[in-house]
XYZ file of C-alpha atoms in Angstrom:
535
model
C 37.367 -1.989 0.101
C 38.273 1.731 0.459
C 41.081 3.331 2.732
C 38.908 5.084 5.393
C 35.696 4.275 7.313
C 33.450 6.648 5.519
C 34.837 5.872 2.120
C 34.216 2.223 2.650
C 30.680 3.055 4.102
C 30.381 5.053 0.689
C 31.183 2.259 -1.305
C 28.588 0.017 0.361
C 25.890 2.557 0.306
C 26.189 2.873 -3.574
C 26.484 -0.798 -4.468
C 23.377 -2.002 -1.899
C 20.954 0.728 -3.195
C 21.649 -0.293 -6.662
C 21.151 -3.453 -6.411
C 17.565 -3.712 -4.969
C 16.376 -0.192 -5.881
C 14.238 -1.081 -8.321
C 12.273 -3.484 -6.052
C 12.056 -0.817 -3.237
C 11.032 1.646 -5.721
C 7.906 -0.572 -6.601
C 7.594 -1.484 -2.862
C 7.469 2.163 -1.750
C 4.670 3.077 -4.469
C 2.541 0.124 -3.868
C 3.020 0.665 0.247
C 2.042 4.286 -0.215
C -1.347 3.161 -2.085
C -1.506 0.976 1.235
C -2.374 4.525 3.486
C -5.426 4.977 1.147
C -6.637 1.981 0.138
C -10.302 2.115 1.541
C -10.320 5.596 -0.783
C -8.910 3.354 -3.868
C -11.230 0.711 -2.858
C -14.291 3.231 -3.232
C -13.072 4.823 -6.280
C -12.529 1.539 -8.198
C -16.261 0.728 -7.023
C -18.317 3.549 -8.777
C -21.496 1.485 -8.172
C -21.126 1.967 -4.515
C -23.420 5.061 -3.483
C -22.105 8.137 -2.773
C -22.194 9.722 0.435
C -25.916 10.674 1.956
C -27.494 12.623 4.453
C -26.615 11.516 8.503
C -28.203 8.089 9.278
C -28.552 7.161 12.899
C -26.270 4.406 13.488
C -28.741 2.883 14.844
C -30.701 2.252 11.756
C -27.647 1.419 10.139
C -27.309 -1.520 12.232
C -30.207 -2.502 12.397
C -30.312 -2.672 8.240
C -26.926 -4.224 8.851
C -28.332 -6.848 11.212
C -31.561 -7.862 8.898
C -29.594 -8.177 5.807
C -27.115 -10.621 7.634
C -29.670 -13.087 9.166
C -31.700 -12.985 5.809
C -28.364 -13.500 3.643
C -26.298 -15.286 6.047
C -28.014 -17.299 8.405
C -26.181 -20.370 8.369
C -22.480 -18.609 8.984
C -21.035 -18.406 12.345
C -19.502 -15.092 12.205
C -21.132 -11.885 11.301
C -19.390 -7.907 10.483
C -20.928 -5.170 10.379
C -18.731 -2.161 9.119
C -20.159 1.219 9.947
C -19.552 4.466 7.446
C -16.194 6.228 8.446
C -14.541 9.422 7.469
C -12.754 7.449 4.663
C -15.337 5.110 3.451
C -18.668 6.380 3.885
C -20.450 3.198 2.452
C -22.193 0.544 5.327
C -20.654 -3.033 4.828
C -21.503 -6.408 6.054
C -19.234 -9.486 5.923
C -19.509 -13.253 6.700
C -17.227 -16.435 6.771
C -19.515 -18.985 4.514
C -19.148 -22.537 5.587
C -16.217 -24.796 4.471
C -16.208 -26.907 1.866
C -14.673 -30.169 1.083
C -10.828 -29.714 1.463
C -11.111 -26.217 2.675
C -9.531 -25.269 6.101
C -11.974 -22.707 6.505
C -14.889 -21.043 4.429
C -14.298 -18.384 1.932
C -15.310 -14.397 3.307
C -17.618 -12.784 1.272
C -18.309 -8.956 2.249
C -21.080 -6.875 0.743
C -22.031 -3.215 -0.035
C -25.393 -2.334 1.324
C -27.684 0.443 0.225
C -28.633 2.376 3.357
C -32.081 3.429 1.999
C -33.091 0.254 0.647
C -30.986 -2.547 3.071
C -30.092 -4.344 -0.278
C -26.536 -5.158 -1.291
C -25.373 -3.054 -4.125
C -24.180 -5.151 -7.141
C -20.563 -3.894 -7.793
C -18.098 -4.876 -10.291
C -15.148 -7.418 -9.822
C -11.840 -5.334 -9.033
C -8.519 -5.690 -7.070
C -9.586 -2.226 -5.478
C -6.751 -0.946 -3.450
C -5.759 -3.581 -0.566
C -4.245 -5.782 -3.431
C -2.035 -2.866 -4.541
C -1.438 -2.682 -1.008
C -0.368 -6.102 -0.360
C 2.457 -5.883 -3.160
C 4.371 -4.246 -1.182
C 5.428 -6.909 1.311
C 3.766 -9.710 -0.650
C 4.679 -8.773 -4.391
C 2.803 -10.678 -6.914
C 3.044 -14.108 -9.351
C 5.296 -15.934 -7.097
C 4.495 -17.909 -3.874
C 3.925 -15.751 -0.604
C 7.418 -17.563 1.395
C 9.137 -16.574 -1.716
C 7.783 -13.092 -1.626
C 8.529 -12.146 1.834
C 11.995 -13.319 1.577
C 12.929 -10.872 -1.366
C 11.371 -8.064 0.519
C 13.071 -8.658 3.529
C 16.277 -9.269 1.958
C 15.369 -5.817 -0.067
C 14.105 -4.335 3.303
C 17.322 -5.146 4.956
C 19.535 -3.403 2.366
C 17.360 -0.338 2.877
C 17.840 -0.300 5.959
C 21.637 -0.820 5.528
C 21.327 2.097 2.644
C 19.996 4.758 4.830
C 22.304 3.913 8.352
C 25.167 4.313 5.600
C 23.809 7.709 4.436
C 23.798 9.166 7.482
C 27.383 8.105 7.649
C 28.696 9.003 4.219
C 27.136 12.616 4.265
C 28.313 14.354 6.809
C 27.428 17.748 6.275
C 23.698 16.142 5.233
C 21.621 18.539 7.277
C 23.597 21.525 5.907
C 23.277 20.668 2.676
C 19.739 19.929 3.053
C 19.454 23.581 2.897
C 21.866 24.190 0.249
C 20.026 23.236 -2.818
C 21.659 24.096 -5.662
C 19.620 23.221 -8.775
C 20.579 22.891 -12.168
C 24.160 22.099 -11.518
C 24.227 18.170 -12.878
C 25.985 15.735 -10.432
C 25.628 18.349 -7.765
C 22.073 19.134 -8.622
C 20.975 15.527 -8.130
C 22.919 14.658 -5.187
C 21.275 17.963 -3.612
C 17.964 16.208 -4.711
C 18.997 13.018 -3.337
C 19.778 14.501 0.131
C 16.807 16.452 0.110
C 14.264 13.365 -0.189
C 15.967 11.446 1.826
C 16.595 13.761 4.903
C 12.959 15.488 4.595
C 11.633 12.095 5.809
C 14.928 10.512 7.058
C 12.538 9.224 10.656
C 10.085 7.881 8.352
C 12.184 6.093 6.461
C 14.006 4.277 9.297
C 10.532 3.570 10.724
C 9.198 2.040 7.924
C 12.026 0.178 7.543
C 12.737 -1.466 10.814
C 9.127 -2.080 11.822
C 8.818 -3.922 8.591
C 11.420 -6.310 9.411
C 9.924 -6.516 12.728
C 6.756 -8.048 11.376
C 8.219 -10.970 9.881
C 10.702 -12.173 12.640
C 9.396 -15.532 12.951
C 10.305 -15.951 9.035
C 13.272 -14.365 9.239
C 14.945 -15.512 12.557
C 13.338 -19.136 11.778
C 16.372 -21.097 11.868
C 17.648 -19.099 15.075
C 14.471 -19.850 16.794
C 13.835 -23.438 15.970
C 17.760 -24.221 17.687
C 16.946 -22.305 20.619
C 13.561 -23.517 21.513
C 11.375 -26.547 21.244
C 7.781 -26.729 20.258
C 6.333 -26.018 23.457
C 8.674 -22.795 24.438
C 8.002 -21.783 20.422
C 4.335 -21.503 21.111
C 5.079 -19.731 24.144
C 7.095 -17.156 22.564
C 4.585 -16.345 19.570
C 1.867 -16.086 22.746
C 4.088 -13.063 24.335
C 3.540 -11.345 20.992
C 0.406 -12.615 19.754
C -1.744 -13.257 22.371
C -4.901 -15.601 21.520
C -8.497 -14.447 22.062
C -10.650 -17.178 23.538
C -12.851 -18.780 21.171
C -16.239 -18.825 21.862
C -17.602 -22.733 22.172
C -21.510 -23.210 20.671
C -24.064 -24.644 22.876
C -26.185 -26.186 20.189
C -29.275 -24.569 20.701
C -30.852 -22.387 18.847
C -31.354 -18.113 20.551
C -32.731 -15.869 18.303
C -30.073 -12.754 18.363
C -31.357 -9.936 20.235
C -31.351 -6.715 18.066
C -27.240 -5.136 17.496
C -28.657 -1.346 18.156
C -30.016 -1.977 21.704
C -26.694 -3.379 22.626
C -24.792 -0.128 20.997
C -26.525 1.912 23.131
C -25.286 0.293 26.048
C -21.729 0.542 24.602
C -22.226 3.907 23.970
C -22.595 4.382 27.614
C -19.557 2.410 28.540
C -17.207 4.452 26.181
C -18.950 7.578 26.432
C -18.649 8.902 23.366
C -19.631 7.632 19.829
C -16.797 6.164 17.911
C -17.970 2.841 16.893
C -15.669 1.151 14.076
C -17.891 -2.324 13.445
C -19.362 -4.565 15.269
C -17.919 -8.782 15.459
C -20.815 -11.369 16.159
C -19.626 -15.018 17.074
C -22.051 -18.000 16.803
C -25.147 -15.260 15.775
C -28.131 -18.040 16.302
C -26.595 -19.605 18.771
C -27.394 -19.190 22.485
C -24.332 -18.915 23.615
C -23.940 -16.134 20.756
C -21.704 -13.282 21.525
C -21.740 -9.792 20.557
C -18.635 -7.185 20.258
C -18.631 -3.926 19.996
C -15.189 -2.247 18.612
C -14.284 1.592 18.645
C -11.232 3.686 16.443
C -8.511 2.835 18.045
C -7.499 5.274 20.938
C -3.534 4.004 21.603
C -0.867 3.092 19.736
C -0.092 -0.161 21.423
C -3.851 -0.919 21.783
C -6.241 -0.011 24.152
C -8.021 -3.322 26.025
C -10.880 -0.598 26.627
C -11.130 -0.490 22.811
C -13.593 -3.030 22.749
C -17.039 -3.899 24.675
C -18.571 -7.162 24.636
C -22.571 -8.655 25.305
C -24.287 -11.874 25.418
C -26.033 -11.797 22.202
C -28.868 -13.957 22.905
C -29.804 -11.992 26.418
C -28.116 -8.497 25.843
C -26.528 -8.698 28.897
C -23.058 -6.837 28.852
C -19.962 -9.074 29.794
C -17.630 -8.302 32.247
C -14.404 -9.718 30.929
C -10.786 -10.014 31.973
C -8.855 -7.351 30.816
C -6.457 -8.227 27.995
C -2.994 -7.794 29.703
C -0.519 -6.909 26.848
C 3.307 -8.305 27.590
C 6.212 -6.218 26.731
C 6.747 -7.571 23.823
C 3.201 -7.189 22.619
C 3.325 -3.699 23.501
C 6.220 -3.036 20.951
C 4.953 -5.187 17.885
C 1.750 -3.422 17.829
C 3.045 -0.249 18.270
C 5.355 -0.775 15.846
C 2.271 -1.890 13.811
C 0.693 0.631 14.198
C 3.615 3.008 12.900
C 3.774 1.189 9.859
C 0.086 0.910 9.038
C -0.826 4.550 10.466
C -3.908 2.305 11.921
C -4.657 5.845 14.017
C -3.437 8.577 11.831
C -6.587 11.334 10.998
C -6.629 12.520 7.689
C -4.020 15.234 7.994
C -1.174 12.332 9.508
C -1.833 10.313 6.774
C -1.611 12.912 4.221
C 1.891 13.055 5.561
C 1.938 9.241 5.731
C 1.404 9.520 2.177
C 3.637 12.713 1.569
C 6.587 10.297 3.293
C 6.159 7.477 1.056
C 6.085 9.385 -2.149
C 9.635 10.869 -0.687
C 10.764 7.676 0.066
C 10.216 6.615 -3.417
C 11.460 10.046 -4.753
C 15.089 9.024 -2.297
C 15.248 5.902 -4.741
C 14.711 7.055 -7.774
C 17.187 10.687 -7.488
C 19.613 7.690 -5.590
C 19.505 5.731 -9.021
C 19.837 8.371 -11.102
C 22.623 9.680 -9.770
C 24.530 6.677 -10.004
C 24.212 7.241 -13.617
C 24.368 10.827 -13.905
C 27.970 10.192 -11.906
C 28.957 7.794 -14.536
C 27.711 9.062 -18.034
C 30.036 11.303 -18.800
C 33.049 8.706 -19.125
C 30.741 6.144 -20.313
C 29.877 8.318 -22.973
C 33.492 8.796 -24.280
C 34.065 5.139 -24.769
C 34.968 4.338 -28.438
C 32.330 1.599 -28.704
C 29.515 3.433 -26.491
C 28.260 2.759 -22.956
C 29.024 -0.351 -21.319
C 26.040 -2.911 -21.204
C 25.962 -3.007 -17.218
C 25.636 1.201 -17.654
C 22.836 0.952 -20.692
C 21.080 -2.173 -19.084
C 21.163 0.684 -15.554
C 19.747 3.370 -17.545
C 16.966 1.963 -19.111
C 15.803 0.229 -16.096
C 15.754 3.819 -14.558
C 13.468 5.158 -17.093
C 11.056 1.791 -17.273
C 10.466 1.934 -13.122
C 10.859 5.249 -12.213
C 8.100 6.577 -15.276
C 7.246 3.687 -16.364
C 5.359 1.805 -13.207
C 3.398 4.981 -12.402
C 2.196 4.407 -15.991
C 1.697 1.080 -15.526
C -0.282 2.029 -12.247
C -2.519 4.700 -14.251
C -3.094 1.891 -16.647
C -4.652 -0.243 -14.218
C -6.993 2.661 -13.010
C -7.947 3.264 -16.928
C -9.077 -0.384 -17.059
C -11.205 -0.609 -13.916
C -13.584 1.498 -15.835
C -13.004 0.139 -19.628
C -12.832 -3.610 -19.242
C -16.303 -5.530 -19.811
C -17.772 -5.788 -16.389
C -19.344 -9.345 -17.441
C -15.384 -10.746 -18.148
C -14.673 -13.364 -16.266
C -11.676 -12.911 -13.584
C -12.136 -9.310 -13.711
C -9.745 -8.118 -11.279
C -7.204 -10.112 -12.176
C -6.915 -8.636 -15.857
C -6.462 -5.258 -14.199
C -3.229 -6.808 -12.411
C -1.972 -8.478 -15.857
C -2.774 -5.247 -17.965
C -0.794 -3.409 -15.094
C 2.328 -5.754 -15.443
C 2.174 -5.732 -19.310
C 2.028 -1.807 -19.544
C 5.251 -2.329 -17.049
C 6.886 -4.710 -19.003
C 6.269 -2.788 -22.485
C 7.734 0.188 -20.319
C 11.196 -1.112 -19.442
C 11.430 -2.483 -22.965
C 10.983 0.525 -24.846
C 14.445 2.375 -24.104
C 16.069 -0.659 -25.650
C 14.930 1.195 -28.584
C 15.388 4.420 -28.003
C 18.257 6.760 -26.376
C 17.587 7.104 -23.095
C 17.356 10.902 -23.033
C 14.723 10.329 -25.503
C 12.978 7.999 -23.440
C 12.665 9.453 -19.982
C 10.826 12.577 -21.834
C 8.922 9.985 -24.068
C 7.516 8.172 -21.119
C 7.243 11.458 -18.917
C 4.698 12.459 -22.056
C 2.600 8.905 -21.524
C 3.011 9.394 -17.817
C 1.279 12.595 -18.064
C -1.458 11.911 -20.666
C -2.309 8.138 -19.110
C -3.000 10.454 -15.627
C -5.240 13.102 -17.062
C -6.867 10.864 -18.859
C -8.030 9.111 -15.995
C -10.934 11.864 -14.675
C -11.350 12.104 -18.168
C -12.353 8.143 -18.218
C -13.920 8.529 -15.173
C -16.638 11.010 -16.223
C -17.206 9.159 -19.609
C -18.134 6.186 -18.153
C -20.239 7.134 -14.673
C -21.476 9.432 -12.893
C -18.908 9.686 -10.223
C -17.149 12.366 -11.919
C -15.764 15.530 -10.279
C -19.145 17.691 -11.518
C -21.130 15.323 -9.347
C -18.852 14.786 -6.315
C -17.718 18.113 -5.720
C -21.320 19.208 -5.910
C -22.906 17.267 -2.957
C -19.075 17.198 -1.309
C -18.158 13.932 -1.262
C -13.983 15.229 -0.414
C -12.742 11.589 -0.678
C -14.119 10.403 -3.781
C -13.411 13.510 -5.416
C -9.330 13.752 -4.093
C -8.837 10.441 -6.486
C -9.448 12.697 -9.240
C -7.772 15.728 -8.398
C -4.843 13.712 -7.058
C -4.719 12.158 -10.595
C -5.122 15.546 -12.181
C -2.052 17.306 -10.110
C 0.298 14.018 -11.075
C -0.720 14.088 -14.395
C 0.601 17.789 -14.236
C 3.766 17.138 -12.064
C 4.364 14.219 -15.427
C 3.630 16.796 -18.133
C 6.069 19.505 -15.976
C 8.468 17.101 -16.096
C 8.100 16.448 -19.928
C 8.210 20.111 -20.626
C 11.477 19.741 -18.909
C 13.060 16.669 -20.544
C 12.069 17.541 -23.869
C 15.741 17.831 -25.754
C 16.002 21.633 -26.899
C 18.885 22.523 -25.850
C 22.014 22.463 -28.152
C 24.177 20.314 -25.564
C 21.201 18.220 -24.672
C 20.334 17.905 -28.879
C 24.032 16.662 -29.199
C 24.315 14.124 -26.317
C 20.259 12.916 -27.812
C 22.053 12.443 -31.335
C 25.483 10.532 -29.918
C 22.888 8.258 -27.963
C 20.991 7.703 -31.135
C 23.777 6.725 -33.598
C 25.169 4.460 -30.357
C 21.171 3.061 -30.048
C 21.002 2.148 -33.815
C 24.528 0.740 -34.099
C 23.512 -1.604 -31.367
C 20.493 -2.527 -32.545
C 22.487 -3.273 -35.829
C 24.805 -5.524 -33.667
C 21.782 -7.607 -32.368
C 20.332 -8.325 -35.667
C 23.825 -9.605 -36.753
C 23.906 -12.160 -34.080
């Protein structure tokens, strides 16, 4: 330990953010896909049709409601998804009935074509909810497993950034103090910059993470305080149960979904229907509910209007008291998910968690940057802990956004007819990665940061470029009838793919200092290269 408080705070914020940074790096890229995933979903979908002139939601339901009772008659719950500012397409889903062994049936949801009511035959693809569910729930390893690395990694953040307040004390001064191009300084400037411009956010994000999986985490604590009875009653505080509907056996026709709307219409006032929830839909005692945008953060009870569905005859149920407790997990839920952010709060939501990524990777760096001068004047080269540091750097930090771009290049290359689609657009995204972070074993690392800055930037432009090959949901056709969210994917990948090929121009080794340091790291590279094909 160090001598004073801050020192020893110092020393603890540099060794926890090194170890897990890597993880939280991935974490905070896959989360951020998380804001936009109905937009990913779309794009990844290019069979799905684009945006068309206003339909009466009405006659959305209603083409909703006919394809459901001809497709899914026997299931005993029924969606209905209505067009939103972020996904403009009309969805229906349905739990299909168990089979043998199975707890419950699988849900299958479908794309429907507005103007002809039938489902619209799109390709097999993780779309974006998987890339979203990485972030808490990573990927090839069991889920228990999963959500104890990320909390353990969560908790470290969280330890990271309380410490960083701590260490830096003049952090809000030097936030406007940048001072670029001045090596360690220049990258601790960047580091404070990231981490302050969002410093709220990244607290948030942190806490209310942990806050999600307290029953995992606080497991052992909770099973010696309480016993199975006073267990059930705690989770009921937080989670409180909606009561299940029971079936009466005989068979009601379902009155029509777009006569009931209009009677929700009148109870809300306003039109801001999010999708409709049927329970038991042939069943008489059938029931019908009608759910709006949410319009609180903790959850409105008024959120949500229910009807008998085989009479139309609006229910007048209890009110959903939330406890204390409730209140706080969903609001803190809904922080974390931005569940009622508009598009301009979740472009920051978005902005945030590309800053929190950008506070890891200028953090990592600069724990090299502090070190490479001294490692660099050892007689036999840089240590391995310092090399194995260093190349990690490069193969996360530019090499999982190339990895990412990769898995967008093979939504629209791979065979549609393979089998397990999707799942080879996960596996080509972790070999990319792996290929990435094995590279600078085999080359100096100076050499590799602008080598995979140079993929980084031609794997992103390339992917409008792919995009208009291969459909016709290219910018030309999107930007001309104005369809703003399925053209942003492109221009989003065109200004990274320019932000990768700035930052190439940059790391390209011209300078005479930079040429010399490229050369020492070369002749180090190659004698250790030599070293490993002795052994």
């Amino acid at each position: 330990m160090k001598n004073t408080f801050r020192q020893s705070m110092k020393w603890l914020h540099t060794g926890v953010g090194l170890i897990v940074g890597w993880v939280l790096f991935f974490m905070f890229i896959t989360g951020t896909v998380g804001y936009v995933y109905e937009e990913v979903n779309r794009w990844m979908q290019p069979e799905r049709p684009l945006i068309t002139p206003h339909i009466p939601k009405t006659k959305l339901i209603d083409t909703g409601q006919k394809y459901l009772e001809i497709h899914a008659a026997d299931s005993k719950s029924w969606d209905i998804f209505l067009p939103s500012a972020r996904d403009g397409n009309l969805q229906v889903g349905w739990r299909a009935s168990a089979k043998e062994g199975e707890r419950r049936g699988k849900y299958i949801k479908k794309v429907i074509d507005p103007q002809t009511g039938e489902a619209v035959n799109t390709r097999d693809t993780i779309g974006g909810r998987v890339l979203y569910r990485m972030h808490y729930r990573l990927h090839y390893m069991s889920t228990d497993i999963s959500y104890w690395i990320v909390g353990v990694c969560s908790l470290i953040l969280l330890i990271a950034v309380v410490t960083g307040v701590v260490i830096y004390k003049k952090i809000f001064v030097d936030f406007f103090t940048f001072r670029a191009k001045k090596g360690l300084t220049g990258w601790l400037d960047i580091h404070n910059v990231f981490s302050v411009a969002a410093l709220p956010y990244h607290f948030m994000i942190t806490y209310s993470g942990l806050i999600f999986f307290l029953f995992t985490y606080m497991a052992p604590s909770v099973d010696y305080q309480t016993n199975e009875e006073q267990y059930k009653q705690l989770r009921a505080q937080i989670f409180p149960k909606v009561q299940s509907v029971e079936p009466a056996n005989l068979h009601a026709p379902l009155q029509p979904l777009s006569k009931m709307y209009v009677q929700a219409q009148q109870v809300w006032g306003e039109d801001s229907l999010d999708r409709i929830e049927v329970s038991l839909p042939q069943d008489k005692n059938s029931r019908v509910k009608f759910v709006r945008w949410e319009t609180d953060i903790t959850y409105n009870p008024y959120d949500y209007v229910s009807f008998d569905g085989s009479s139309s005859k609006l229910i007048e149920q209890p009110i959903k008291q939330y406890t204390v407790p409730a209140m706080i997990h969903n609001g803190l839920f809904s922080l974390h998910e931005g569940q009622f952010a508009g598009p301009l709060l979740r472009l920051f939501y978005v902005i945030s968690g590309l800053l929190g990524a950008a506070m890891i990777a200028s953090g990592l760096i600069l724990w090299t940057s502090k070190r490479k001068p001294k490692e660099m004047k050892k007689e036999g080269g840089p240590s391995f802990g310092f090399k194995l540091v260093d190349q990690l750097n490069v193969g996360t930090i530019i090499g999982f956004p190339i990895a990412l771009a990769c898995l967008f290049i093979s939504n629209r290359l791979l065979p549609l007819d393979i089998v397990n689609r999707g799942q080879w657009e996960v596996h080509i995204m972790f070999i990319v990665w792996a290929i990435m972070l094995i590279q600078p074993m085999f080359r100096p690392t100076s050499r590799a940061w602008f080598d995979q800055s140079l993929i980084a930037a031609i794997a992103f432009s390339c992917i409008p470029l792919v995009n208009l090959l291969t459909t016709d949901r290219h910018l030309g056709e999107t930007l001309f009838i104005g369809d703003w969210n399925y053209a942003a994917f492109d221009l989003s990948m065109l200004i990274i793919g320019l932000c990768f090929t700035a930052a190439a121009v940059r790391l390209k080794p011209t300078d005479p200092l930079e040429s010399a340091i490229y050369r020492r790291e070369k002749i180090t590279a190659t004698l250790a290269t030599k070293r490993m094909g002795r052994t």
